[in-house]
Short mmCIF file of C-alpha atoms and ligand atoms in Angstrom, two decimals:
data_model
loop_
_atom_site.label_atom_id
_atom_site.label_comp_id
_atom_site.label_asym_id
_atom_site.label_seq_id
_atom_site.Cartn_x
_atom_site.Cartn_y
_atom_site.Cartn_z
CA MET J 1 0.00 0.00 0.00
CA ASN J 2 1.18 3.55 -0.66
CA SER J 3 -0.06 6.98 0.26
CA SER J 4 -1.75 7.78 -3.05
CA PHE J 5 -5.17 6.91 -1.58
CA ILE J 6 -4.77 9.36 1.26
CA PRO J 7 -6.10 12.88 0.77
CA THR J 8 -3.56 15.71 0.98
CA PRO J 9 -5.15 17.41 4.04
CA VAL J 10 -4.86 14.13 5.97
CA LEU J 11 -1.20 13.76 4.96
CA GLY J 12 -0.68 17.36 6.06
CA ILE J 13 -1.95 16.68 9.60
CA LEU J 14 0.15 13.50 9.90
CA ASP J 15 3.26 15.39 8.80
CA THR J 16 2.69 18.31 11.16
CA LEU J 17 2.32 15.94 14.12
CA LYS J 18 5.40 13.95 13.17
CA THR J 19 7.69 16.89 12.50
CA SER J 20 6.67 18.14 15.97
CA GLY J 21 8.02 14.91 17.45
CA TYR J 22 4.77 12.95 17.92
CA GLN J 23 3.51 9.67 16.54
CA ALA J 24 0.59 9.82 14.15
CA HIS J 25 -1.45 7.07 12.48
CA ILE J 26 -4.60 6.79 10.44
CA VAL J 27 -7.09 4.47 12.18
CA GLY J 28 -10.65 3.26 12.40
CA GLY J 29 -13.32 2.91 9.77
CA CYS J 30 -11.35 4.68 7.05
CA VAL J 31 -8.54 2.09 7.17
CA ARG J 32 -11.11 -0.70 6.94
CA ASP J 33 -12.75 1.04 3.99
CA LEU J 34 -9.38 1.48 2.24
CA PHE J 35 -8.69 -2.26 2.48
CA LEU J 36 -12.13 -2.91 1.05
CA GLY J 37 -11.56 -0.49 -1.81
CA ARG J 38 -14.42 1.69 -0.62
CA GLU J 39 -14.39 5.45 -0.30
CA PRO J 40 -13.94 6.33 3.42
CA LYS J 41 -16.72 8.49 4.86
CA ASP J 42 -14.41 10.32 7.20
CA TRP J 43 -10.80 10.15 8.30
CA ASP J 44 -9.59 9.60 11.84
CA ILE J 45 -6.07 10.10 13.12
CA THR J 46 -4.66 8.85 16.40
CA THR J 47 -1.61 10.33 18.10
CA ASP J 48 0.31 10.41 21.37
CA ALA J 49 0.10 14.23 21.41
CA LYS J 50 -2.29 15.42 24.15
CA PRO J 51 -5.42 17.27 23.02
CA GLU J 52 -4.08 20.64 24.26
CA LYS J 53 -1.01 20.13 22.11
CA VAL J 54 -3.08 19.19 19.08
CA LEU J 55 -5.14 22.37 19.57
CA THR J 56 -2.01 24.52 19.49
CA LEU J 57 -0.48 22.73 16.50
CA PHE J 58 -3.62 23.34 14.44
CA PRO J 59 -5.02 26.82 15.00
CA ASP J 60 -8.18 25.97 13.06
CA SER J 61 -9.28 23.23 15.44
CA PHE J 62 -11.75 22.70 18.27
CA TYR J 63 -12.28 20.32 21.17
CA GLU J 64 -15.09 17.92 20.28
CA ASN J 65 -15.86 16.20 23.61
CA ASP J 66 -14.33 15.12 26.90
CA PHE J 67 -12.71 12.06 25.37
CA GLY J 68 -9.64 13.63 23.88
CA THR J 69 -10.91 14.17 20.35
CA VAL J 70 -9.96 17.35 18.51
CA GLY J 71 -11.59 18.29 15.22
CA VAL J 72 -9.20 19.88 12.75
CA LYS J 73 -10.76 21.97 10.01
CA VAL J 74 -9.22 21.48 6.57
CA GLU J 75 -9.84 22.49 2.98
CA PRO J 76 -12.89 20.61 1.66
CA PHE J 77 -11.81 17.40 -0.08
CA HIS J 78 -14.75 14.97 0.17
CA LYS J 79 -16.39 14.65 -3.22
CA ASP J 80 -19.85 13.60 -2.11
CA ARG J 81 -20.59 16.35 0.39
CA ARG J 82 -22.30 19.70 -0.08
CA PRO J 83 -20.05 21.51 -2.54
CA ASP J 84 -20.48 24.94 -0.93
CA ARG J 85 -19.26 23.91 2.56
CA GLU J 86 -16.41 25.88 4.05
CA HIS J 87 -14.32 23.02 5.39
CA ASP J 88 -14.13 19.31 6.19
CA VAL J 89 -13.20 18.08 9.66
CA ILE J 90 -10.61 15.44 10.45
CA GLU J 91 -10.76 13.97 13.93
CA VAL J 92 -7.52 13.68 15.83
CA THR J 93 -7.78 11.51 18.95
CA THR J 94 -5.15 11.04 21.62
CA TYR J 95 -4.15 7.44 22.45
CA ARG J 96 -6.34 6.41 25.30
CA THR J 97 -7.92 3.57 27.17
CA GLU J 98 -11.42 3.69 28.49
CA SER J 99 -11.42 2.49 32.07
CA SER J 100 -14.55 1.01 33.58
CA TYR J 101 -18.09 1.90 32.49
CA SER J 102 -19.81 1.61 35.84
CA ASP J 103 -23.04 3.25 34.62
CA ARG J 104 -22.74 1.34 31.32
CA ARG J 105 -23.21 4.61 29.46
CA ARG J 106 -19.82 6.18 29.22
CA PRO J 107 -16.40 5.50 30.62
CA ASP J 108 -15.88 6.76 34.17
CA HIS J 109 -12.81 8.47 32.94
CA VAL J 110 -10.53 8.37 29.97
CA GLU J 111 -6.90 7.67 30.50
CA PHE J 112 -4.39 8.86 27.99
CA VAL J 113 -1.71 6.29 27.19
CA THR J 114 1.53 6.30 25.28
CA SER J 115 1.30 3.13 23.25
CA LEU J 116 -0.51 2.73 19.96
CA THR J 117 -1.24 -0.95 20.66
CA GLU J 118 -2.98 -0.03 23.87
CA ASP J 119 -5.12 2.46 21.99
CA LEU J 120 -5.97 -0.14 19.32
CA SER J 121 -6.92 -2.65 22.01
CA ARG J 122 -9.77 -0.45 23.31
CA ARG J 123 -11.36 -0.27 19.86
CA ASP J 124 -14.51 -2.23 19.15
CA PHE J 125 -13.80 -4.61 16.25
CA THR J 126 -10.63 -6.04 14.77
CA MET J 127 -11.41 -4.51 11.38
CA ASN J 128 -11.52 -1.08 13.09
CA ALA J 129 -8.29 -1.62 15.00
CA VAL J 130 -5.76 -1.45 12.17
CA ALA J 131 -3.47 1.58 11.96
CA LEU J 132 -1.53 3.01 9.02
CA GLU J 133 1.66 5.00 9.22
CA VAL J 134 2.81 7.02 6.26
CA ARG J 135 6.59 7.04 6.06
CA ASN J 136 8.41 10.34 6.07
CA GLN J 137 8.87 12.11 2.82
CA ASP J 138 11.92 10.84 1.03
CA SER J 139 13.35 13.63 -1.09
CA SER J 140 13.93 11.24 -3.99
CA SER J 141 10.33 9.98 -4.09
CA GLU J 142 7.19 11.60 -5.37
CA GLU J 143 4.76 13.11 -2.84
CA LYS J 144 2.00 10.84 -4.20
CA SER J 145 3.59 7.51 -3.48
CA ARG J 146 5.08 7.41 -0.01
CA PRO J 147 5.20 3.91 1.50
CA VAL J 148 2.68 3.05 4.18
CA ASP J 149 3.33 0.71 7.13
CA ILE J 150 0.50 -1.33 8.57
CA VAL J 151 0.14 -1.88 12.33
CA ASP J 152 -2.28 -4.72 12.92
CA PRO J 153 -1.83 -6.45 16.30
CA PHE J 154 -5.35 -7.99 16.30
CA HIS J 155 -5.24 -9.41 12.76
CA GLY J 156 -7.92 -7.09 11.47
CA GLN J 157 -6.72 -7.55 7.89
CA ASP J 158 -7.46 -11.29 8.08
CA ASP J 159 -10.98 -10.58 9.30
CA ILE J 160 -11.49 -7.95 6.60
CA ARG J 161 -10.38 -10.50 4.02
CA ASP J 162 -12.74 -13.10 5.51
CA ARG J 163 -15.56 -10.53 5.86
CA LEU J 164 -15.83 -11.20 9.57
CA ILE J 165 -16.90 -8.77 12.28
CA ARG J 166 -15.25 -9.78 15.51
CA THR J 167 -14.59 -7.90 18.74
CA VAL J 168 -11.09 -7.03 19.83
CA GLY J 169 -10.71 -9.36 22.79
CA ASN J 170 -13.44 -11.23 24.61
CA PRO J 171 -16.87 -10.19 23.25
CA GLU J 172 -18.70 -10.67 26.54
CA GLN J 173 -16.25 -8.43 28.32
CA ARG J 174 -16.29 -5.82 25.56
CA PHE J 175 -20.11 -5.72 25.44
CA GLY J 176 -20.18 -5.60 29.20
CA GLU J 177 -17.99 -2.46 29.08
CA ASP J 178 -20.09 -0.70 26.46
CA ALA J 179 -23.36 -2.29 25.39
CA LEU J 180 -23.64 0.02 22.38
CA ARG J 181 -21.00 -2.13 20.68
CA MET J 182 -23.63 -4.85 20.16
CA ILE J 183 -25.75 -2.61 17.99
CA ARG J 184 -22.62 -1.17 16.34
CA ALA J 185 -21.70 -4.69 15.23
CA ILE J 186 -25.09 -5.00 13.55
CA ARG J 187 -24.90 -1.50 12.10
CA LEU J 188 -21.52 -2.27 10.51
CA TYR J 189 -22.88 -5.61 9.28
CA ALA J 190 -25.85 -3.89 7.61
CA GLU J 191 -23.62 -1.19 6.09
CA LEU J 192 -20.89 -3.52 4.87
CA ARG J 193 -23.28 -6.13 3.59
CA GLU J 194 -24.00 -4.08 0.56
CA PRO J 195 -25.79 -5.72 -2.34
CA GLY J 196 -24.06 -5.25 -5.66
CA VAL J 197 -20.62 -4.76 -4.10
CA GLU J 198 -18.03 -7.47 -4.65
CA ASN J 199 -18.29 -9.92 -1.76
CA GLY J 200 -20.73 -7.46 -0.19
CA LYS J 201 -23.12 -10.17 0.92
CA GLY J 202 -20.31 -12.24 2.36
CA TRP J 203 -20.12 -10.33 5.63
CA GLU J 204 -20.95 -12.17 8.84
CA ILE J 205 -20.62 -11.47 12.51
CA ASP J 206 -18.34 -13.92 14.27
CA GLU J 207 -20.29 -16.65 16.09
CA SER J 208 -19.00 -15.97 19.56
CA THR J 209 -19.63 -12.25 19.05
CA VAL J 210 -23.28 -12.99 18.16
CA ALA J 211 -23.59 -15.38 21.09
CA ALA J 212 -22.27 -12.70 23.45
CA ALA J 213 -24.77 -10.18 22.06
CA LYS J 214 -27.60 -12.64 22.67
CA LYS J 215 -26.43 -13.15 26.20
CA HIS J 216 -26.00 -9.45 26.98
CA ALA J 217 -28.81 -7.92 24.91
CA GLY J 218 -30.52 -6.76 28.11
CA LEU J 219 -27.63 -4.39 28.82
CA LEU J 220 -28.61 -2.15 25.90
CA SER J 221 -31.32 -0.59 28.06
CA HIS J 222 -28.59 1.15 30.05
CA VAL J 223 -27.24 2.94 27.01
CA SER J 224 -28.40 6.49 26.29
CA ARG J 225 -31.25 6.59 23.78
CA GLU J 226 -29.41 9.12 21.62
CA ARG J 227 -26.50 6.75 21.01
CA VAL J 228 -28.88 3.87 20.28
CA ARG J 229 -30.91 6.09 17.96
CA ASP J 230 -27.86 7.14 15.92
CA GLU J 231 -26.79 3.53 15.31
CA PHE J 232 -30.39 2.47 14.62
CA SER J 233 -30.75 5.25 12.03
CA LYS J 234 -27.59 4.07 10.31
CA ILE J 235 -29.01 0.55 10.10
CA ILE J 236 -32.22 1.92 8.59
CA LEU J 237 -30.23 3.93 6.02
CA SER J 238 -27.80 1.12 5.19
CA GLY J 239 -27.68 -1.09 2.11
CA SER J 240 -29.16 -4.08 4.01
CA PRO J 241 -31.60 -2.50 6.45
CA SER J 242 -34.00 -5.42 6.81
CA GLU J 243 -31.22 -7.91 7.44
CA GLY J 244 -29.99 -5.50 10.09
CA VAL J 245 -33.39 -5.24 11.80
CA GLU J 246 -33.86 -9.00 11.63
CA LEU J 247 -30.51 -9.50 13.32
CA LEU J 248 -31.50 -6.99 15.98
CA ARG J 249 -34.53 -9.19 16.59
CA THR J 250 -32.76 -12.52 16.70
CA THR J 251 -30.12 -11.21 19.09
CA GLY J 252 -32.83 -9.77 21.35
CA LEU J 253 -31.75 -6.14 20.90
CA LEU J 254 -34.93 -5.14 19.08
CA SER J 255 -36.93 -5.63 22.30
CA ASP J 256 -35.08 -2.65 23.69
CA ILE J 257 -35.33 -0.46 20.58
CA VAL J 258 -38.71 -1.04 18.87
CA PRO J 259 -40.49 -3.90 20.69
CA GLU J 260 -43.68 -2.90 18.84
CA LEU J 261 -42.23 -4.44 15.67
CA GLU J 262 -42.13 -7.82 17.38
CA GLU J 263 -45.89 -7.73 17.92
CA GLY J 264 -46.18 -8.40 14.18
CA VAL J 265 -44.14 -11.60 14.24
CA GLY J 266 -46.32 -14.50 13.11
CA VAL J 267 -49.38 -12.25 12.67
CA GLY J 268 -51.01 -13.35 9.43
CA GLN J 269 -52.89 -10.95 7.21
CA ASN J 270 -55.83 -11.20 4.86
CA LEU J 271 -56.34 -12.14 1.25
CA HIS J 272 -54.26 -9.20 0.03
CA HIS J 273 -51.07 -10.41 1.68
CA THR J 274 -48.86 -13.45 1.68
CA PHE J 275 -46.51 -12.16 4.37
CA THR J 276 -46.97 -11.75 8.09
CA VAL J 277 -47.13 -8.19 9.43
CA TYR J 278 -43.51 -8.32 10.62
CA GLU J 279 -42.21 -9.76 7.34
CA HIS J 280 -44.14 -7.17 5.38
CA ASN J 281 -42.75 -4.27 7.46
CA LEU J 282 -39.23 -5.49 6.78
CA ARG J 283 -39.83 -6.00 3.10
CA ALA J 284 -41.31 -2.52 2.78
CA LEU J 285 -38.16 -1.13 4.37
CA GLU J 286 -35.96 -3.20 2.09
CA HIS J 287 -37.74 -1.93 -1.02
CA CYS J 288 -38.10 1.68 0.05
CA PRO J 289 -36.98 3.74 -2.96
CA SER J 290 -36.02 6.76 -0.85
CA ARG J 291 -32.76 7.31 0.99
CA LYS J 292 -34.37 9.76 3.41
CA LEU J 293 -34.43 8.66 7.03
CA GLU J 294 -38.03 9.83 7.52
CA VAL J 295 -39.33 7.86 4.56
CA ARG J 296 -37.44 4.71 5.50
CA LEU J 297 -38.71 4.90 9.08
CA ALA J 298 -42.24 5.34 7.74
CA ALA J 299 -41.78 2.33 5.45
CA LEU J 300 -40.68 0.22 8.42
CA LEU J 301 -43.43 1.48 10.73
CA HIS J 302 -46.35 2.01 8.35
CA ASP J 303 -48.23 -1.12 9.51
CA ILE J 304 -47.06 -1.04 13.13
CA GLY J 305 -50.72 -0.62 14.21
CA LYS J 306 -51.91 -3.82 12.55
CA PRO J 307 -51.41 -6.36 15.34
CA LYS J 308 -53.44 -4.19 17.75
CA THR J 309 -56.29 -3.60 15.30
CA LYS J 310 -56.60 -7.06 13.81
CA ARG J 311 -60.12 -8.47 13.95
CA GLY J 312 -61.07 -11.93 12.78
CA ASP J 313 -58.74 -14.45 11.35
CA GLY J 314 -57.62 -15.89 8.05
CA TYR J 315 -58.22 -14.24 4.73
CA ARG J 316 -61.19 -12.25 6.01
CA SER J 317 -59.38 -10.51 8.83
CA THR J 318 -59.54 -6.71 8.98
CA PHE J 319 -57.29 -3.99 10.32
CA TYR J 320 -59.61 -0.99 10.54
CA ASN J 321 -57.94 2.16 11.76
CA HIS J 322 -54.47 0.65 11.78
CA ASP J 323 -53.16 3.77 10.02
CA HIS J 324 -54.23 6.11 12.82
CA VAL J 325 -53.39 3.69 15.63
CA GLY J 326 -50.05 3.12 13.91
CA ALA J 327 -49.41 6.87 13.70
CA ARG J 328 -49.91 7.20 17.45
CA MET J 329 -47.57 4.27 18.09
CA THR J 330 -45.02 5.72 15.67
CA ARG J 331 -44.99 9.01 17.54
CA ALA J 332 -44.45 7.22 20.86
CA ILE J 333 -41.61 5.10 19.43
CA LEU J 334 -39.78 8.08 17.93
CA VAL J 335 -40.25 10.25 21.02
CA ARG J 336 -38.80 7.44 23.11
CA LEU J 337 -35.77 7.26 20.81
CA ARG J 338 -35.35 11.06 21.08
CA TYR J 339 -35.65 11.80 17.39
CA PRO J 340 -35.86 15.51 16.56
CA VAL J 341 -39.38 16.95 16.52
CA ALA J 342 -39.31 17.54 12.76
CA VAL J 343 -38.52 13.86 12.11
CA ILE J 344 -41.23 12.71 14.52
CA GLU J 345 -43.87 14.92 12.90
CA ASN J 346 -42.94 13.86 9.41
CA VAL J 347 -42.84 10.12 9.98
CA THR J 348 -46.05 10.21 12.01
CA MET J 349 -47.79 12.10 9.22
CA LEU J 350 -46.57 9.60 6.60
CA VAL J 351 -47.81 6.61 8.62
CA ASP J 352 -51.13 8.34 9.33
CA ASN J 353 -51.73 8.95 5.62
CA HIS J 354 -50.20 5.88 4.03
CA LEU J 355 -53.58 4.48 2.98
CA PHE J 356 -54.49 7.46 0.81
CA TYR J 357 -56.84 6.31 -1.88
CA TYR J 358 -56.02 6.80 -5.47
CA ASN J 359 -57.46 5.27 -8.54
CA VAL J 360 -57.21 6.75 -12.00
CA GLY J 361 -60.53 8.17 -13.16
CA GLU J 362 -62.23 7.66 -9.80
CA VAL J 363 -60.58 10.28 -7.69
CA THR J 364 -61.61 13.88 -8.14
CA GLU J 365 -59.27 16.82 -8.28
CA ALA J 366 -60.89 18.12 -5.11
CA SER J 367 -59.91 14.97 -3.24
CA VAL J 368 -56.30 15.28 -4.43
CA ARG J 369 -56.36 18.88 -3.17
CA ARG J 370 -57.68 17.67 0.19
CA LEU J 371 -54.90 15.12 0.38
CA ILE J 372 -52.31 17.81 -0.40
CA ARG J 373 -53.86 20.08 2.20
CA ARG J 374 -53.48 17.36 4.81
CA VAL J 375 -50.03 16.15 3.86
CA GLY J 376 -48.39 19.28 2.42
CA LEU J 377 -47.30 19.55 -1.20
CA GLU J 378 -43.64 19.25 -0.18
CA ASN J 379 -44.33 15.81 1.35
CA MET J 380 -46.28 14.21 -1.49
CA LYS J 381 -43.20 12.61 -3.05
CA ASP J 382 -42.30 11.02 0.29
CA LEU J 383 -45.84 9.73 0.74
CA MET J 384 -45.71 8.16 -2.70
CA ASP J 385 -42.38 6.55 -1.86
CA VAL J 386 -43.97 4.99 1.23
CA ARG J 387 -46.73 3.66 -1.00
CA ILE J 388 -44.20 2.19 -3.43
CA ALA J 389 -42.35 0.57 -0.51
CA ASP J 390 -45.65 -0.81 0.81
CA ARG J 391 -46.62 -2.31 -2.54
CA LEU J 392 -43.22 -3.78 -3.33
CA GLY J 393 -43.06 -5.12 0.23
CA SER J 394 -46.33 -6.97 -0.33
CA GLY J 395 -44.69 -9.03 -3.02
CA VAL J 396 -46.66 -7.25 -5.75
CA PRO J 397 -44.39 -7.42 -8.77
CA LYS J 398 -44.74 -3.82 -9.94
CA ALA J 399 -45.34 -0.64 -8.05
CA LYS J 400 -48.21 0.14 -10.44
CA PRO J 401 -46.13 2.76 -12.16
CA TYR J 402 -49.03 3.94 -14.29
CA LYS J 403 -51.25 4.74 -11.32
CA LEU J 404 -48.51 6.58 -9.50
CA ARG J 405 -47.50 8.49 -12.58
CA HIS J 406 -51.08 9.52 -12.99
CA LEU J 407 -51.22 10.70 -9.41
CA GLU J 408 -48.05 12.69 -10.00
CA TYR J 409 -49.71 14.28 -12.99
CA MET J 410 -52.80 15.10 -10.92
CA ILE J 411 -50.67 16.60 -8.16
CA ASP J 412 -48.89 18.71 -10.69
CA LYS J 413 -52.18 19.76 -12.22
CA VAL J 414 -53.78 20.87 -8.96
CA SER J 415 -50.58 22.12 -7.34
CA LYS J 416 -51.26 25.69 -8.44
CA ASP J 417 -54.77 25.48 -6.99
CA PRO J 418 -55.24 26.88 -3.53
CA VAL J 419 -54.62 24.24 -0.87
CA SER J 420 -53.64 26.55 1.98
CA VAL J 421 -54.98 29.80 3.41
CA LYS J 422 -51.90 31.57 2.11
CA MET J 423 -52.96 30.74 -1.46
CA LEU J 424 -56.38 32.38 -1.17
CA ALA J 425 -57.10 35.51 -3.22
CA VAL J 426 -57.81 37.39 0.02
CA ASN J 427 -55.95 37.54 3.30
CA GLY J 428 -56.77 38.57 6.87
CA SER J 429 -56.00 42.26 6.41
CA ASP J 430 -58.23 42.39 3.32
CA LEU J 431 -61.12 41.18 5.44
CA ILE J 432 -60.36 43.69 8.19
CA LYS J 433 -60.10 46.59 5.74
CA GLU J 434 -62.83 45.79 3.24
CA LEU J 435 -65.44 44.40 5.58
CA ALA J 436 -64.57 46.51 8.62
CA LEU J 437 -64.11 43.38 10.74
CA ALA J 438 -62.29 43.48 14.04
CA PRO J 439 -59.00 41.57 14.17
CA GLY J 440 -59.35 38.30 16.10
CA PRO J 441 -59.85 34.57 15.79
CA LYS J 442 -62.96 35.00 13.67
CA ILE J 443 -60.83 36.20 10.77
CA GLY J 444 -58.87 32.94 10.76
CA ALA J 445 -62.05 30.90 10.98
CA ILE J 446 -63.59 32.73 8.02
CA LEU J 447 -60.46 32.11 5.97
CA ASP J 448 -60.63 28.40 6.86
CA VAL J 449 -64.20 28.18 5.60
CA LEU J 450 -63.23 30.04 2.43
CA LEU J 451 -60.39 27.60 1.88
CA SER J 452 -62.60 24.57 2.43
CA GLU J 453 -64.96 25.86 -0.23
CA VAL J 454 -62.22 26.80 -2.65
CA ILE J 455 -60.67 23.33 -2.32
CA GLU J 456 -63.96 21.96 -3.62
CA ASP J 457 -64.15 24.55 -6.37
CA PRO J 458 -61.03 26.58 -7.17
CA ILE J 459 -62.95 28.82 -9.61
CA GLN J 460 -64.23 30.65 -6.54
CA ASN J 461 -60.77 31.85 -5.66
CA THR J 462 -61.24 35.46 -6.76
CA ARG J 463 -61.10 38.51 -4.59
CA GLU J 464 -64.61 39.56 -5.48
CA ILE J 465 -66.30 36.22 -4.81
CA LEU J 466 -64.39 35.60 -1.61
CA LEU J 467 -65.09 39.07 -0.18
CA GLY J 468 -68.79 38.58 -0.90
CA ARG J 469 -68.78 35.17 0.70
CA ALA J 470 -66.80 36.45 3.68
CA LYS J 471 -69.38 39.16 4.24
CA ASP J 472 -72.12 36.52 4.64
CA LEU J 473 -69.91 34.38 6.83
CA SER J 474 -69.08 37.29 9.12
CA ASN J 475 -72.65 37.13 10.48
CA GLU J 476 -72.05 33.61 11.81
CA ASN J 477 -70.51 33.08 15.21
CA LEU J 478 -67.03 31.66 15.72
CA GLU J 479 -68.15 28.17 16.73
CA THR J 480 -70.36 27.75 13.69
CA LEU J 481 -67.57 28.87 11.40
CA ARG J 482 -65.10 26.44 12.90
CA GLU J 483 -67.60 23.63 12.64
CA ARG J 484 -68.26 24.44 9.04
CA ALA J 485 -64.60 24.47 8.01
CA LYS J 486 -64.08 21.18 9.77
CA GLU J 487 -67.17 19.64 8.29
CA VAL J 488 -66.23 20.40 4.74
CA ILE J 489 -62.61 19.35 4.97
CA GLU J 490 -62.76 16.45 7.37
CA GLU J 491 -66.06 14.93 6.38
CA LYS J 492 -65.08 14.87 2.76
CA ARG J 493 -61.77 13.41 3.74
CA ASP J 494 -63.61 10.77 5.74
CA GLU J 495 -65.61 9.95 2.66
CA ASP J 496 -62.39 9.47 0.74
CA ASP J 497 -61.21 7.17 3.52
CA LYS J 498 -64.46 5.26 3.62
CA ASP J 499 -63.98 4.55 -0.02
CA ILE J 500 -60.71 2.85 0.75
CA LYS J 501 -62.17 0.89 3.60
CA ASN J 502 -65.16 -0.36 1.66
CA ARG J 503 -63.22 -1.33 -1.36
CA HIS J 504 -60.25 -2.87 0.29
CA LYS J 505 -61.35 -3.95 3.74
CA VAL J 506 -58.31 -1.96 4.71
CA ALA J 507 -55.59 -3.96 3.12
P1 ATP A 601 -17.95 5.04 9.90
O1 ATP A 601 -17.52 4.50 8.60
O2 ATP A 601 -19.42 5.07 10.07
O3 ATP A 601 -17.29 6.32 10.31
P2 ATP A 601 -16.33 3.91 11.98
O4 ATP A 601 -15.90 2.51 12.19
O5 ATP A 601 -15.28 4.92 11.61
O6 ATP A 601 -17.48 3.89 10.92
P3 ATP A 601 -16.99 5.72 14.11
O7 ATP A 601 -18.22 5.79 14.91
O8 ATP A 601 -16.59 6.85 13.23
O9 ATP A 601 -17.06 4.37 13.28
O10 ATP A 601 -15.80 5.41 15.14
C1 ATP A 601 -14.43 5.54 14.77
C2 ATP A 601 -13.59 4.43 15.42
O11 ATP A 601 -13.62 4.56 16.84
C3 ATP A 601 -14.09 3.03 15.13
O12 ATP A 601 -13.60 2.53 13.93
C4 ATP A 601 -13.58 2.27 16.33
O13 ATP A 601 -12.22 1.96 16.17
C5 ATP A 601 -13.70 3.29 17.45
N1 ATP A 601 -14.98 3.21 18.19
C6 ATP A 601 -16.11 3.92 17.96
N2 ATP A 601 -17.06 3.62 18.85
C7 ATP A 601 -16.56 2.72 19.68
C8 ATP A 601 -17.02 2.02 20.85
N3 ATP A 601 -18.28 2.21 21.29
N4 ATP A 601 -16.18 1.17 21.46
C9 ATP A 601 -14.92 0.99 21.01
N5 ATP A 601 -14.42 1.59 19.94
C10 ATP A 601 -15.20 2.45 19.27
MG1 MG A 602 -15.55 6.99 11.27
#
């Protein structure tokens, strides 16, 4: 191996550390990725220089946490990141051991050490515990091809060659120290096990490592939800998400993360489905066409409400209301895992609306406008992706491209029509000025009624018509107005939903 694979900014940091009299190696996931011929996501450097020293050697750097990691800002060099970013960050971590984890969340204290081998021995998996040293510049050689020495005391290269994920040292002890490592093993498995990559499917987790995870799965409950969430999200976004979730289940870790998914194991469905609820959820995730976290979570959770709402058995069973029950469960799951509010709202909305009814020629423009009003125009693509995932996950050969294309066309067609109060030809101050109305909640309620009527018939969206209509409405009291807006929008929406239920017995 030579240094030609290593980006110049990384070489620069290594050289600065070494000319200042310190050791410096490249370590972690990027070394593993280099051996696999994959593009590293980020680059980590380990050194015997103390964090304070690293901070002074690199003026454009900052302390990242209490564990001795300093982020050094460098010229952008990653190809696949936002092109307009100001810098990339390379993490420089001081050799350390992590003493005991008495609360099982984080080490009691971090001890800096002087030996590279000791630092490598605290790392999670053998494939992540290989270090590279770039030899000093030899004046006779080209900058691009400096020799690289490999430091590999735990035989990580053998495991990389054999596609084996194995802990450094005794797995039971290592999982006992930090239970997050169990889910990290599965995350790396799901990420490395990439379909379409040479030997991608060959990855396995070493038997005794899996056995230790099964034995210690209960310890995951001690780990902070944020750390669990971040690894779980990476599994969901990986190339083999359903294999990852299935492995979480068989090791027993899923019971701590999303036990609700396990309620679907062995739960048969009706004539529309050949798979159990659990199998279908996994298949929907596997086939999800989107790479957005929200959409993938919605694909995985879209039928989470089915086990609780199942009535009857065999091919006649029904799952009325599973969309709304599932949305409530989804919210609770994501809140528990401390996802950001925006993610929670989005995924919940997608699960709540995943049964939207659409059939070419049957669905009116007004009902597409109502759907857009409920979901938001900006989320329609995501909702369609959930539908595609759902269909493909049912074992239906095609995602009915014609129907979805037609819906896209309809969305496009009505997308200029008013679907929100902002798009009405009048606004609140018009009503106050033109109709001499007092500012207050009644204005909002009148606008809601106007919108509900315009959604049914966009021709009415002119200033003249709406002002006339608003004048009549202003004689009604607030309650009546609110009722009326709700009636028009929600009752019609209910009719749309009833359609689905009658036709499909809620598939
Ligand atoms: P990625 O490609 O996602 O960056 P990675 O293997 O680099 O994967 P990071 O989370 O960036 O993973 O961690 C960097 C390195 O730090 C790992 O390769 C591993 O050596 C070590 N490491 C991270 N988390 C742990 C842990 N919980 N226990 C022990 N070592 C860890
Ligand atoms: Mg990394």
